[in-house]
Coordinates of C-alpha atoms in Angstrom, one line a residue:
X286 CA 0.4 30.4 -5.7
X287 CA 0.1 30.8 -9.6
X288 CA 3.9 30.0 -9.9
X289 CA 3.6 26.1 -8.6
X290 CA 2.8 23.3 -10.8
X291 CA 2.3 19.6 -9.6
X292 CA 3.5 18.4 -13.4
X293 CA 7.0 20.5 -13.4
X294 CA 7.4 19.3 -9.7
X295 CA 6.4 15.8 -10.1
X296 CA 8.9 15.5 -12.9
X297 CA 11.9 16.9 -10.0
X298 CA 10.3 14.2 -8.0
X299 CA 11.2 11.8 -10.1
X300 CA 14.6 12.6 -11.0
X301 CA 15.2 12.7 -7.4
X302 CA 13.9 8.6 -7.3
X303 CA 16.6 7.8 -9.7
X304 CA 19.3 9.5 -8.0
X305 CA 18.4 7.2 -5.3
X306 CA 20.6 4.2 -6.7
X307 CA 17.7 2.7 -8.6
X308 CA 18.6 -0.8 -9.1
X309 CA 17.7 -0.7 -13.1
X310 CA 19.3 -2.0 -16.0
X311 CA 20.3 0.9 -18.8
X312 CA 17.6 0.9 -20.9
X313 CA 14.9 1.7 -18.4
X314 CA 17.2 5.0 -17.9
X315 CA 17.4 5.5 -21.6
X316 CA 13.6 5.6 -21.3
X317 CA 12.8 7.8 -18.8
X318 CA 11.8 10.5 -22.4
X319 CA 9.0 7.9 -22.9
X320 CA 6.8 9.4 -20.3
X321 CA 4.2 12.6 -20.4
X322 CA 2.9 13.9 -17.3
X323 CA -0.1 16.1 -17.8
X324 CA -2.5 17.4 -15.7
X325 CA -6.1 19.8 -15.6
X326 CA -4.7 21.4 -12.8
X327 CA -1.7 23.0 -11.0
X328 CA -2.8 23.2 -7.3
X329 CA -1.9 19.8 -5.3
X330 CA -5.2 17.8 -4.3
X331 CA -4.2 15.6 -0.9
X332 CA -4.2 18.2 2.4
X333 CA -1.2 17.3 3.6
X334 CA 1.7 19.7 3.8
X335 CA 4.2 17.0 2.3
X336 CA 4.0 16.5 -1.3
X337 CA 1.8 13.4 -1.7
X338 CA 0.6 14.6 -4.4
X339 CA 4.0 14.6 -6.9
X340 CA 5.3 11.8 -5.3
X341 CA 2.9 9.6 -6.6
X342 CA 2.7 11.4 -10.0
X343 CA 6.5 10.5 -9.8
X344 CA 6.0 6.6 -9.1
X345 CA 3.2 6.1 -11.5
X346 CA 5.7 7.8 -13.9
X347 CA 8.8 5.5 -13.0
X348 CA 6.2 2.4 -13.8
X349 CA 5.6 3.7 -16.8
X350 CA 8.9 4.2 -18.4
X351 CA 9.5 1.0 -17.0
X352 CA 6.2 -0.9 -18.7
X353 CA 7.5 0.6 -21.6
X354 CA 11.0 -0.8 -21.2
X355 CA 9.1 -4.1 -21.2
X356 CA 6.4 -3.4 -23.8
X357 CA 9.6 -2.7 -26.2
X358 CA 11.4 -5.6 -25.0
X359 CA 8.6 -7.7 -25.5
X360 CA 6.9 -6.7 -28.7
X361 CA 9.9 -5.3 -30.7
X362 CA 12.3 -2.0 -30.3
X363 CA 11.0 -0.2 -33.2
X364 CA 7.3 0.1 -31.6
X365 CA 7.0 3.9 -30.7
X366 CA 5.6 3.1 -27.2
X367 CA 4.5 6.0 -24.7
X368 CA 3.2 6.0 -20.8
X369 CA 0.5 8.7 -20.1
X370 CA 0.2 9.7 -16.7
X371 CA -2.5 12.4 -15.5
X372 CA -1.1 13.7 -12.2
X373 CA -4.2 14.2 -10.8
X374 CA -5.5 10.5 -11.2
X375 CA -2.2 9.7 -9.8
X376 CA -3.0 11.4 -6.5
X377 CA -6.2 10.5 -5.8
X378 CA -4.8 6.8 -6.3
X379 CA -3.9 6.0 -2.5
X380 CA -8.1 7.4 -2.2
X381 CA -8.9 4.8 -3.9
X382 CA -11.1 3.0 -1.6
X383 CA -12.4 6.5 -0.3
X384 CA -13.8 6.8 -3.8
X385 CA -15.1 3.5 -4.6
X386 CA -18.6 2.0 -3.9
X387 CA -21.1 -1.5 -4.0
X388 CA -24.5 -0.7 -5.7
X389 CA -23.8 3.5 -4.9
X390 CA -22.9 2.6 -1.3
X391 CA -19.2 4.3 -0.1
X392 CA -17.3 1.8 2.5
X393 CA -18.4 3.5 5.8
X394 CA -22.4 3.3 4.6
X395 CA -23.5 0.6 7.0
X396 CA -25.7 -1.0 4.6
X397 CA -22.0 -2.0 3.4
X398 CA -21.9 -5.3 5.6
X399 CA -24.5 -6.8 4.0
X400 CA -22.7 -6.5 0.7
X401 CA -19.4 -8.2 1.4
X402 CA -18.0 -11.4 3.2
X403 CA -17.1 -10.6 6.6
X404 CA -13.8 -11.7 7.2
X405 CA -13.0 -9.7 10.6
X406 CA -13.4 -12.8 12.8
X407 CA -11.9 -11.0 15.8
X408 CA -14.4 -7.9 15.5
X409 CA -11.0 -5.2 14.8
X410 CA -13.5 -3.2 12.4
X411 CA -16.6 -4.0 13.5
X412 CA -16.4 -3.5 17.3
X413 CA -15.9 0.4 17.8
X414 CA -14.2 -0.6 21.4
X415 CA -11.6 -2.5 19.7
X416 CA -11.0 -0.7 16.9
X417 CA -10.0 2.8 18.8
X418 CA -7.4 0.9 20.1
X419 CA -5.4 1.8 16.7
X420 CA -4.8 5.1 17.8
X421 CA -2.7 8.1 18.6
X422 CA -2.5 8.5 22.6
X423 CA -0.6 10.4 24.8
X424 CA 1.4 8.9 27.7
X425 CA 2.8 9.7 31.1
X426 CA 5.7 11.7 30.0
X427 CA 4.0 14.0 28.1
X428 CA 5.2 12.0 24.1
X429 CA 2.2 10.1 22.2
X430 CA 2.1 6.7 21.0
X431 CA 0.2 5.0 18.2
X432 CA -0.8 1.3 19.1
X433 CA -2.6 -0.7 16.7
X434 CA -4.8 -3.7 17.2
X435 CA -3.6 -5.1 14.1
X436 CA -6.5 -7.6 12.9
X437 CA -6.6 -8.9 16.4
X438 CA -6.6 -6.3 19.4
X439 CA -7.3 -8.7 22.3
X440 CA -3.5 -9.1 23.1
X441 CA -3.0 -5.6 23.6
X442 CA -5.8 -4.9 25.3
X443 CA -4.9 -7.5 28.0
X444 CA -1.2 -6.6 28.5
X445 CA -2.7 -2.7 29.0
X446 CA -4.4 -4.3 31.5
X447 CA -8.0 -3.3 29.8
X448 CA -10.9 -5.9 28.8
X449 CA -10.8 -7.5 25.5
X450 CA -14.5 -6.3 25.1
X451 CA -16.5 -3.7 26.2
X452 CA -20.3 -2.9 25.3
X453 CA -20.1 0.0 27.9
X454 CA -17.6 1.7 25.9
X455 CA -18.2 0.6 22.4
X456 CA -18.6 4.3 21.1
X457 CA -15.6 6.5 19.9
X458 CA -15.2 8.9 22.8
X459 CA -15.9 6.7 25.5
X460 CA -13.6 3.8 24.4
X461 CA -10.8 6.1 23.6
X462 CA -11.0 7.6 26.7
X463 CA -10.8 4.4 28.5
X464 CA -7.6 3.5 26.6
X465 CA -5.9 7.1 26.8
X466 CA -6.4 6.5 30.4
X467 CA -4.1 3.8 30.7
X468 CA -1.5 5.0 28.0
X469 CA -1.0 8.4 30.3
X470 CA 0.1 6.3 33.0
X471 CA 2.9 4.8 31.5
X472 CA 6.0 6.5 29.7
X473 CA 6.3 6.1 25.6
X474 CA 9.2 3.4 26.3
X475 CA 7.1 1.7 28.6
X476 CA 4.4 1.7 26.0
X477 CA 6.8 0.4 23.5
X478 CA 8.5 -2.5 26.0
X479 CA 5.4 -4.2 26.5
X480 CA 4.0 -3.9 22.8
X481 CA 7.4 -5.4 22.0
X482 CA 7.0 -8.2 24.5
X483 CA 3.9 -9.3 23.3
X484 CA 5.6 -9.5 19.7
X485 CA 2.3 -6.6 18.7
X486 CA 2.7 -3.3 16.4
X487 CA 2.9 -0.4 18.1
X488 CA 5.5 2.5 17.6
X489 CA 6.4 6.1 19.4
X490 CA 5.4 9.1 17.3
X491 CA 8.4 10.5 16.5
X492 CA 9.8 13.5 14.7
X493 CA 11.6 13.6 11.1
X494 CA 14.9 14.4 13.6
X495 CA 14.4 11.7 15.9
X496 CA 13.8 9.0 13.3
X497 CA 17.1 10.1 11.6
X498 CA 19.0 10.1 14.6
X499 CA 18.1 6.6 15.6
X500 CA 20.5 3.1 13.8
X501 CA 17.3 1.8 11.8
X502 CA 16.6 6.1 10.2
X503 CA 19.9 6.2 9.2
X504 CA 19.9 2.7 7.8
X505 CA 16.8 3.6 5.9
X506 CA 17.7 7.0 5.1
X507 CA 20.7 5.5 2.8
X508 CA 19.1 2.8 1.2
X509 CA 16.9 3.1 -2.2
X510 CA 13.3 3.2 -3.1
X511 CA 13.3 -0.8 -3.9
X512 CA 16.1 -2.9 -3.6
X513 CA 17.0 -5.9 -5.7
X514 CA 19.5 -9.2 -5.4
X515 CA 20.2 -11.6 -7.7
X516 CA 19.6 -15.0 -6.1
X517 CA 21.1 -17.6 -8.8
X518 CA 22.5 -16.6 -12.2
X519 CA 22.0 -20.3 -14.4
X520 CA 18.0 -20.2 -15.0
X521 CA 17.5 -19.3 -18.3
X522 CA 15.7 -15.9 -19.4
X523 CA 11.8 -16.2 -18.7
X524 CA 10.5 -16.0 -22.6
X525 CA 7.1 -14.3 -23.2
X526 CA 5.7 -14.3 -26.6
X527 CA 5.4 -11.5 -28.7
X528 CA 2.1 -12.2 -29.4
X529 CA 1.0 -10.5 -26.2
X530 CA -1.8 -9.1 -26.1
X531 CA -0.4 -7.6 -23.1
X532 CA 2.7 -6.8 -21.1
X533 CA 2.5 -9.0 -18.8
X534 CA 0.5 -11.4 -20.7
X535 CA 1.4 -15.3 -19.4
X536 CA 3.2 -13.9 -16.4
X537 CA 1.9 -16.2 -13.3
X538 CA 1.6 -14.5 -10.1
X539 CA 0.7 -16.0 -6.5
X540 CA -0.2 -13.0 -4.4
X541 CA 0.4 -14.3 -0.6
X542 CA -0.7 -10.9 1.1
X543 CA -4.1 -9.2 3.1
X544 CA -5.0 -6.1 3.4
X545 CA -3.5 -3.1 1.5
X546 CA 0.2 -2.7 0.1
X547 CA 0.4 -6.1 -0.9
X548 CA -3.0 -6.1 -2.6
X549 CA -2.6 -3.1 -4.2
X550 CA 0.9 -4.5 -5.9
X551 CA -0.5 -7.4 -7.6
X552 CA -3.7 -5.6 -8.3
X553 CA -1.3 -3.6 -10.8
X554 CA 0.4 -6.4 -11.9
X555 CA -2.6 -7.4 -13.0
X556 CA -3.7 -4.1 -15.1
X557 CA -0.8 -5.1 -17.2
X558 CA -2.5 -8.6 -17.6
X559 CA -0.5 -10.6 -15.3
X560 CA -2.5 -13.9 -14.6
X561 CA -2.7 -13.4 -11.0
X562 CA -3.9 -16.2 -7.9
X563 CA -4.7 -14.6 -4.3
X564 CA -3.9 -17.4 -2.0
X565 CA -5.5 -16.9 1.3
X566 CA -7.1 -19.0 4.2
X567 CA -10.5 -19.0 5.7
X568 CA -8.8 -19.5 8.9
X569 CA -7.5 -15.6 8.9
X570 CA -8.9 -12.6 9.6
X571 CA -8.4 -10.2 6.9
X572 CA -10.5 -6.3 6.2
X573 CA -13.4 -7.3 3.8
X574 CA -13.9 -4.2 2.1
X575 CA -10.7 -4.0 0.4
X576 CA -10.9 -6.8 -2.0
X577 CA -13.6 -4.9 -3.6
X578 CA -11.0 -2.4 -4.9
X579 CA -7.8 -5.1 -4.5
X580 CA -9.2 -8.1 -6.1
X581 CA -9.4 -7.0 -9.8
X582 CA -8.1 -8.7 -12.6
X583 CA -7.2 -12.0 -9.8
X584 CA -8.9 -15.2 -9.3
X585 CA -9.3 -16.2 -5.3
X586 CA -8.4 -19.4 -3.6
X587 CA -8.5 -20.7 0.2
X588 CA -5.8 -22.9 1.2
X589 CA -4.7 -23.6 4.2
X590 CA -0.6 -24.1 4.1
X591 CA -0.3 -26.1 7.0
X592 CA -2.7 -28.9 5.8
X593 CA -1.3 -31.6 3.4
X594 CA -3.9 -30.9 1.0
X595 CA -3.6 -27.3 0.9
X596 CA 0.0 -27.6 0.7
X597 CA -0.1 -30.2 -2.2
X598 CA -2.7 -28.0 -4.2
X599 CA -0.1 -24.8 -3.2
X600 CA 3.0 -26.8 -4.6
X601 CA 1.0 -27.3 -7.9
X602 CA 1.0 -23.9 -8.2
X603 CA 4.9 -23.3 -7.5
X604 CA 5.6 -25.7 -10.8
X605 CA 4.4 -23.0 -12.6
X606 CA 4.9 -19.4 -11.1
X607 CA 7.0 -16.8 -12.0
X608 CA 5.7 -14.0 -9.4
X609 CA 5.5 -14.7 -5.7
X610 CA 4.1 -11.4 -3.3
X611 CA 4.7 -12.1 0.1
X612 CA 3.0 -9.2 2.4
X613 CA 2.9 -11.5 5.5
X614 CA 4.8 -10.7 8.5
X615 CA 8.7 -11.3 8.1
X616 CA 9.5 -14.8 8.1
X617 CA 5.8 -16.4 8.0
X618 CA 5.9 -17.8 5.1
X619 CA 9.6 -19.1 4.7
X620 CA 8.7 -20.9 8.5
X621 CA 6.0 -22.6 6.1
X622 CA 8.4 -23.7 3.8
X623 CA 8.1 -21.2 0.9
X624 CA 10.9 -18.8 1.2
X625 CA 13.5 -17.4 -1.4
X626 CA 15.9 -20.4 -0.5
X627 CA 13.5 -23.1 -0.6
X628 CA 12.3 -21.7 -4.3
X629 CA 15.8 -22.0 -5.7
X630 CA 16.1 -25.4 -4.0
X631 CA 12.8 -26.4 -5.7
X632 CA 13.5 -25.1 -9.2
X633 CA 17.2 -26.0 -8.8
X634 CA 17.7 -23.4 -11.7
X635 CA 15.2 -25.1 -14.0
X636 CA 13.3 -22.0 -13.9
X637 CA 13.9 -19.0 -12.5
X638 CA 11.6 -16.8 -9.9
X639 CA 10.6 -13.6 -8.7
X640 CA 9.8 -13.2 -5.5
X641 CA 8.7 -9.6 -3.9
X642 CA 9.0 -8.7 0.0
X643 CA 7.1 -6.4 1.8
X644 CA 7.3 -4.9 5.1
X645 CA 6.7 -2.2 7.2
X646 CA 10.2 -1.2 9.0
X647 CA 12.5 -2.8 5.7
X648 CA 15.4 -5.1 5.8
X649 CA 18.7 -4.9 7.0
X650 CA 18.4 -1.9 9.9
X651 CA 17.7 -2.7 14.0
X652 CA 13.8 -2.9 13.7
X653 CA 13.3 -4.8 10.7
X654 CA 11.8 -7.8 12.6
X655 CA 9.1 -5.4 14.1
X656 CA 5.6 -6.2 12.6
X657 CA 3.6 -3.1 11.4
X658 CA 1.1 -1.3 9.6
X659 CA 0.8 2.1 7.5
X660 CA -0.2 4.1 10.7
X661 CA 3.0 2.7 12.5
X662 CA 5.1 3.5 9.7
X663 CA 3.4 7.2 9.5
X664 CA 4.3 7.7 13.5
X665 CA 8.0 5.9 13.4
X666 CA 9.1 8.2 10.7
X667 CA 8.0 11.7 11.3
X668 CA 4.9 11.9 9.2
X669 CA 2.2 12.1 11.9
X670 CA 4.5 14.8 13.5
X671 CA 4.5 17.2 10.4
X672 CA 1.5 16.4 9.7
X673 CA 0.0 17.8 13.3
X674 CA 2.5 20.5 13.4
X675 CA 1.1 21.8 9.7
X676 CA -2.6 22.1 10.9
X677 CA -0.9 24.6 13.8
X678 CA -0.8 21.8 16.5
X679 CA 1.8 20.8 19.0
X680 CA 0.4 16.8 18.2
X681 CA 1.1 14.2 15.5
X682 CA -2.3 13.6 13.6
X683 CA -2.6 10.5 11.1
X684 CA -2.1 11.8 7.5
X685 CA -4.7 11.4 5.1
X686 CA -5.4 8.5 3.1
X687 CA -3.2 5.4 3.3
X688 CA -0.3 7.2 1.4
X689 CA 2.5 4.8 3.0
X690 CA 0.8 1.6 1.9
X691 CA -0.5 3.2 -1.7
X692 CA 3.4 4.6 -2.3
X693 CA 4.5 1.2 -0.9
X694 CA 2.3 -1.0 -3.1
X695 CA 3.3 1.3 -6.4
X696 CA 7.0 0.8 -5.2
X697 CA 6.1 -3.2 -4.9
X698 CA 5.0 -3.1 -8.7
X699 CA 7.9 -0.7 -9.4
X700 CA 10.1 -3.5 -8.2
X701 CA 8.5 -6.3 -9.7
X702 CA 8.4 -5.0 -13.1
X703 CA 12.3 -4.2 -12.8
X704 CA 13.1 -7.8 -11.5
X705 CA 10.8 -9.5 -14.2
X706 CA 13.0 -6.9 -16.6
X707 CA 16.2 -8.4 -15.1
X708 CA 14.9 -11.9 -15.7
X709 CA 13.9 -11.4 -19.4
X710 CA 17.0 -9.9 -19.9
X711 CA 19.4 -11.9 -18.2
X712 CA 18.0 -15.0 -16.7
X713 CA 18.1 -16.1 -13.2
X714 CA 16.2 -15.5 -10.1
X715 CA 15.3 -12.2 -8.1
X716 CA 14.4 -10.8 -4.6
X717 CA 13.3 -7.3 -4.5
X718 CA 11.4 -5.9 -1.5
X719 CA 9.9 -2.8 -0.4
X720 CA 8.6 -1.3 3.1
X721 CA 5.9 1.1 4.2
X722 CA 8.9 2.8 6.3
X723 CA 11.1 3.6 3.4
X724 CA 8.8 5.0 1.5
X725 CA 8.1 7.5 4.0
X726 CA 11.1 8.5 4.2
X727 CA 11.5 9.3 1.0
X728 CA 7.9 10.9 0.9
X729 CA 9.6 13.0 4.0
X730 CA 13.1 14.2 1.7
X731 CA 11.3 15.4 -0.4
X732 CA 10.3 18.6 1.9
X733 CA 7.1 20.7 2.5
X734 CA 5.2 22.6 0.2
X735 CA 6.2 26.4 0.1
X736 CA 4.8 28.1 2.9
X737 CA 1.8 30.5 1.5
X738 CA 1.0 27.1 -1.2
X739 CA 0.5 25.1 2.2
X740 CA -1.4 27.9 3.8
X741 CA -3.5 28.0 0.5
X742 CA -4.3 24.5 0.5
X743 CA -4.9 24.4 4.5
X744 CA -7.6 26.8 4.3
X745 CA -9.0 25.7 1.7
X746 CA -9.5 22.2 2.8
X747 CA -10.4 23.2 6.3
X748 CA -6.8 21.4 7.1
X749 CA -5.7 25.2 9.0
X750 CA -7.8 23.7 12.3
X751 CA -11.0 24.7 11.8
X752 CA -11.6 20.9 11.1
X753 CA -10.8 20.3 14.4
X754 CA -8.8 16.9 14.0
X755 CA -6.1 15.9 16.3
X756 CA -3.8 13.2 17.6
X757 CA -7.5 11.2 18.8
X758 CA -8.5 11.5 15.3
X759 CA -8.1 8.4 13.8
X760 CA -7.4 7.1 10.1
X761 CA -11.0 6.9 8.5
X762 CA -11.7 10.3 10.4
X763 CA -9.0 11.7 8.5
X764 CA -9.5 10.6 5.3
X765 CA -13.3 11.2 5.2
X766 CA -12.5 15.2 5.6
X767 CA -10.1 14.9 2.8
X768 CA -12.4 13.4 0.3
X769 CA -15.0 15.3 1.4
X770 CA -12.9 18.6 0.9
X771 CA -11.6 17.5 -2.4
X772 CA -15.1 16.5 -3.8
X773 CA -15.8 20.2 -2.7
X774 CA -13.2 22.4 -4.2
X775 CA -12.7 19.8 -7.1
X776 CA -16.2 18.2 -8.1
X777 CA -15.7 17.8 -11.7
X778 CA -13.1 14.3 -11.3
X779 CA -15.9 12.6 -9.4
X780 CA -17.6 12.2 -13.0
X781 CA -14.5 11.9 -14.6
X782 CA -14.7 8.6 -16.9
X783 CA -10.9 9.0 -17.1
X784 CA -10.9 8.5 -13.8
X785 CA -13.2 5.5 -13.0
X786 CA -15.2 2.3 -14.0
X787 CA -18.0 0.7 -13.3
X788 CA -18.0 -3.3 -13.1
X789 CA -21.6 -4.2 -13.6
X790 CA -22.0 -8.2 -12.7
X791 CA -19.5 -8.9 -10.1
X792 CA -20.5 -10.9 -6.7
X793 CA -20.5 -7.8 -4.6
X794 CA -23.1 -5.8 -6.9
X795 CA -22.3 -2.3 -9.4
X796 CA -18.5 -1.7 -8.4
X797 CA -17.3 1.9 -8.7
X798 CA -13.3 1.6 -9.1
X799 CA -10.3 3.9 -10.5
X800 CA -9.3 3.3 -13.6
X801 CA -5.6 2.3 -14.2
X802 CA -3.2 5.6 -13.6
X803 CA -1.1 4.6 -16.5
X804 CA -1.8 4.5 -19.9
X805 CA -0.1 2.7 -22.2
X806 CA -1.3 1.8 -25.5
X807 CA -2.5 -0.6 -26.8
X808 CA -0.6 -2.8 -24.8
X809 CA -2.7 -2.2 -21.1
X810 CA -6.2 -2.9 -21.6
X811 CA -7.5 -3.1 -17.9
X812 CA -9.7 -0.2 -18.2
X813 CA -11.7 -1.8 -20.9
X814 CA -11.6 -5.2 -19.4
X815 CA -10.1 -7.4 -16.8
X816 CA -9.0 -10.9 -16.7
X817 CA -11.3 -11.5 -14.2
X818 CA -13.7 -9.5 -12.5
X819 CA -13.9 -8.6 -8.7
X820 CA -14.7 -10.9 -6.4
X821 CA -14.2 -12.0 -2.4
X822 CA -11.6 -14.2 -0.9
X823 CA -11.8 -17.7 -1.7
X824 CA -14.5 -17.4 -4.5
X825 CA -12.8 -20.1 -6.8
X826 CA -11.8 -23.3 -6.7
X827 CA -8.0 -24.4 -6.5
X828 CA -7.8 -25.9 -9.6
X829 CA -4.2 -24.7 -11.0
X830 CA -3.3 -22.2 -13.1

């Protein structure tokens, strides 16, 4: 379809984020001329029939304009400042950790296990039995149902009524099988009623229409990208000399989060040179292999917060901090102690604070409480359902990639750029948070692609059928075929040094890794060097800032 083109498109896109009440000061509007999309071609590169592809063009874009807001803010007016983003890169940044590799090896080599600190104590990843329970599966009354064994499956398992471990059906088929088995006995809300009992993720598959039409859709449906509230007003403006080098040079960031959105936030953060801490315990399960990708640019501590020397070494850091990412489920942390309202009662507006939220379901609407993941927030909002009924199926199928965390951890940095604009510009201290669900629903507004573009892209791909995935096909399944079709029909961006880096000496081994999507000169120097290399969980000490 010669008349498409992601650049003209993503640039719609992104109009269309501001019209959605952006909660920006003036001058990052004034900006939004200081940005140049390009691109080395037109056609769309994620198969999926939603446009992925612009939207993150569009949010890479929208941090841009609003790095340069801050760049100019920080270093002087006058400076002629310009973001650079290349569409492309920007698309193929929720594949990041489909495209990145230790010493050559991708992530689902099994040579990879010997490369990185395991950190699945409850054997979610490495026990196929227990990791089909995250899933798509049909149920008595003919709907699906996408239950997720989070980074422990064992209480789901029991409440279904099936063993938490079985070596006679630890293989794919078999253990799916065992589980679909017991899903099509029950209805979708019986499903849902014991998954909420047991206080687990879990979520119907619905459709576009039936998200809208229940109270949390339409809460969500009205409410913007990121949202932002001032939390005192009499700290004074957070000063950062001009100096530099970079943006966010002598910005201090605790990063309280596992897994993906939250990582990928204050792995940003830290391309603009953010000092950033990654606080987590060796008492939690987390997914190894994504601090590979997520742990750039941060140091690593273990604490444990419920200890009175982990708490004292945590507080240490609070005397100091200016960012706090909390990616825990809603609540955890302030039950620690370390909310919002114990912040301002701590810094009693001596300093102010900026502390960043995220969530699956959002705040505010009837399931906000509800823990969750990407593939929950893919199934609750209609995604999975146009996703199946694109590839010609009567099924939700999981999307490709981890779009919903990706789009939710560019909308986390989004946010915390904005609020740490706010504070420079007018003191005081900020909550902004961002969910998994929202962003879906604004990757959904945004429409299909034309029909013949879609059908295009389908065949192309293999994404018409004739890859033969389907509700039982589950995430990594998914996106393999995607990378493996775009490295196909697009082999020139896996050598691309626009694209990616190699980090020679870091614990793991070589590290292949995407560059940073925006460029911004000279003021973001990530791709030619980090603050601190790549490195596991707890791999320094806790000795402050």
């Amino acid at each position: 379809m010669a008349s498409y083109s992601t650049v003209e498109t993503s640039k719609q896109v992104l109009l269309t984020a501001f019209e959605h009440e952006l909660p920006v000061l003036p001058e990052v509007r004034a900006n939004i001329g200081c940005v140049e999309l390009t691109t080395d071609s037109s056609e769309p590169l994620i198969p999926i029939v939603l446009k992925a592809h612009e939207s993150f063009a569009a949010l890479k874009a929208l941090e841009g304009i609003i790095a340069v807001t801050l760049a100019k803010k920080r270093f002087g007016e006058d400076k002629d400042i310009k973001a650079i983003v290349n569409c492309n890169h920007a698309a193929l940044f929720p594949a990041m950790s489909f495209l990145s590799t230790v010493d050559g090896l991708p992530k689902w080599d099994p040579g990879m296990k010997h490369k990185i600190k395991d950190t699945d104590f409850n054997q979610v990843y490495s026990n196929v039995y227990r990791r089909m329970l995250t899933n798509i599966y049909r149920t008595k009354d003919g709907h699906f149902y996408h239950l997720h064994a989070g980074l422990d499956a064992t209480p789901t398992l029991r409440e279904l009524g099936l063993p938490p471990y079985d070596q006679n059906r630890n293989e794919k088929s078999t253990a799916q099988q065992a589980i679909e088995a017991i899903t099509q006995q029950l209805t979708s809300d019986e499903i849902d009623s014991v998954i909420r009992g047991i206080k687990q993720a879990g979520s119907p598959c619905l459709t576009r229409e039936e998200f809208l039409a229940s109270s949390h859709g339409k809460h969500i449906s009205t409410r913007p990208l990121f949202e932002l509230s001032q939390l005192e007003s009499t700290s004074p403006a957070l000063k950062l000399s001009p100096e530099g080098p970079n943006i966010l040079s002598g910005v201090k960031v605790l990063d309280l989060t596992r897994v993906i959105a939250g990582p990928v936030i204050t792995r940003t953060l830290a391309e603009y040179g953010a000092q950033v801490i990654r606080v987590t315990s060796q008492n939690l399960p987390d997914q190894s292999y994504y601090a590979v990708d997520f742990n750039f640019g941060k140091r690593t501590i273990n604490l444990d917060l419920k200890s009175p020397g982990g708490r004292d070494a945590f507080e240490k850091l609070l005397d100091e901090v200016d960012v706090i990412v909390d990616g825990y489920r809603p609540g955890a942390i302030a039950r620690l102690g370390y909310g919002p309202d114990d912040l301002l009662k701590r810094f009693a507006g001596a300093r102010g604070v900026v502390y960043v939220k995220e969530t699956c379901y959002g705040e505010g609407g009837e399931w906000s409480d509800r823990p969750g993941w990407q593939q929950i927030a893919d199934s609750v909002s209609g995604v999975s359902w146009a996703n199946g009924q694109a590839m010609g199926l009567e099924e939700p199928v999981a999307p490709p990639f981890p779009l919903a965390d990706f789009g939710t951890g560019e909308l986390g940095c989004i946010a915390t750029l904005n609020a740490l604009h706010h504070r420079i510009t007018k003191g005081g201290s900020y909550y902004t948070n961002v969910s998994l669900v929202k962003y879906n629903d604004w990757l959904m507004s945004l429409g299909p692609y034309p029909k013949e573009l879609w059908q295009t892209m389908a065949k192309a791909h293999g994404f018409d059928g004739s890859a033969q995935l389907n509700h039982l096909s589950n995430f990594d399944e998914v996106g393999l075929a995607a990378i493996t079709s775009i490295h196909r029909l697009h082999p020139h961006l896996e050598g691309d040094p626009e694209l990616m880096q190699e980090a020679e000496s870091t614990p793991f081994g070589v590290v292949r890794t995407q560059n940073p999507v925006v460029r911004i000169e000279p003021y973001k120097t990530a791709k030619n060097g980090w603050l601190n290399v790549t490195r596991p969980a707890g791999y320094d000490a806790p000795t402050g800032w």
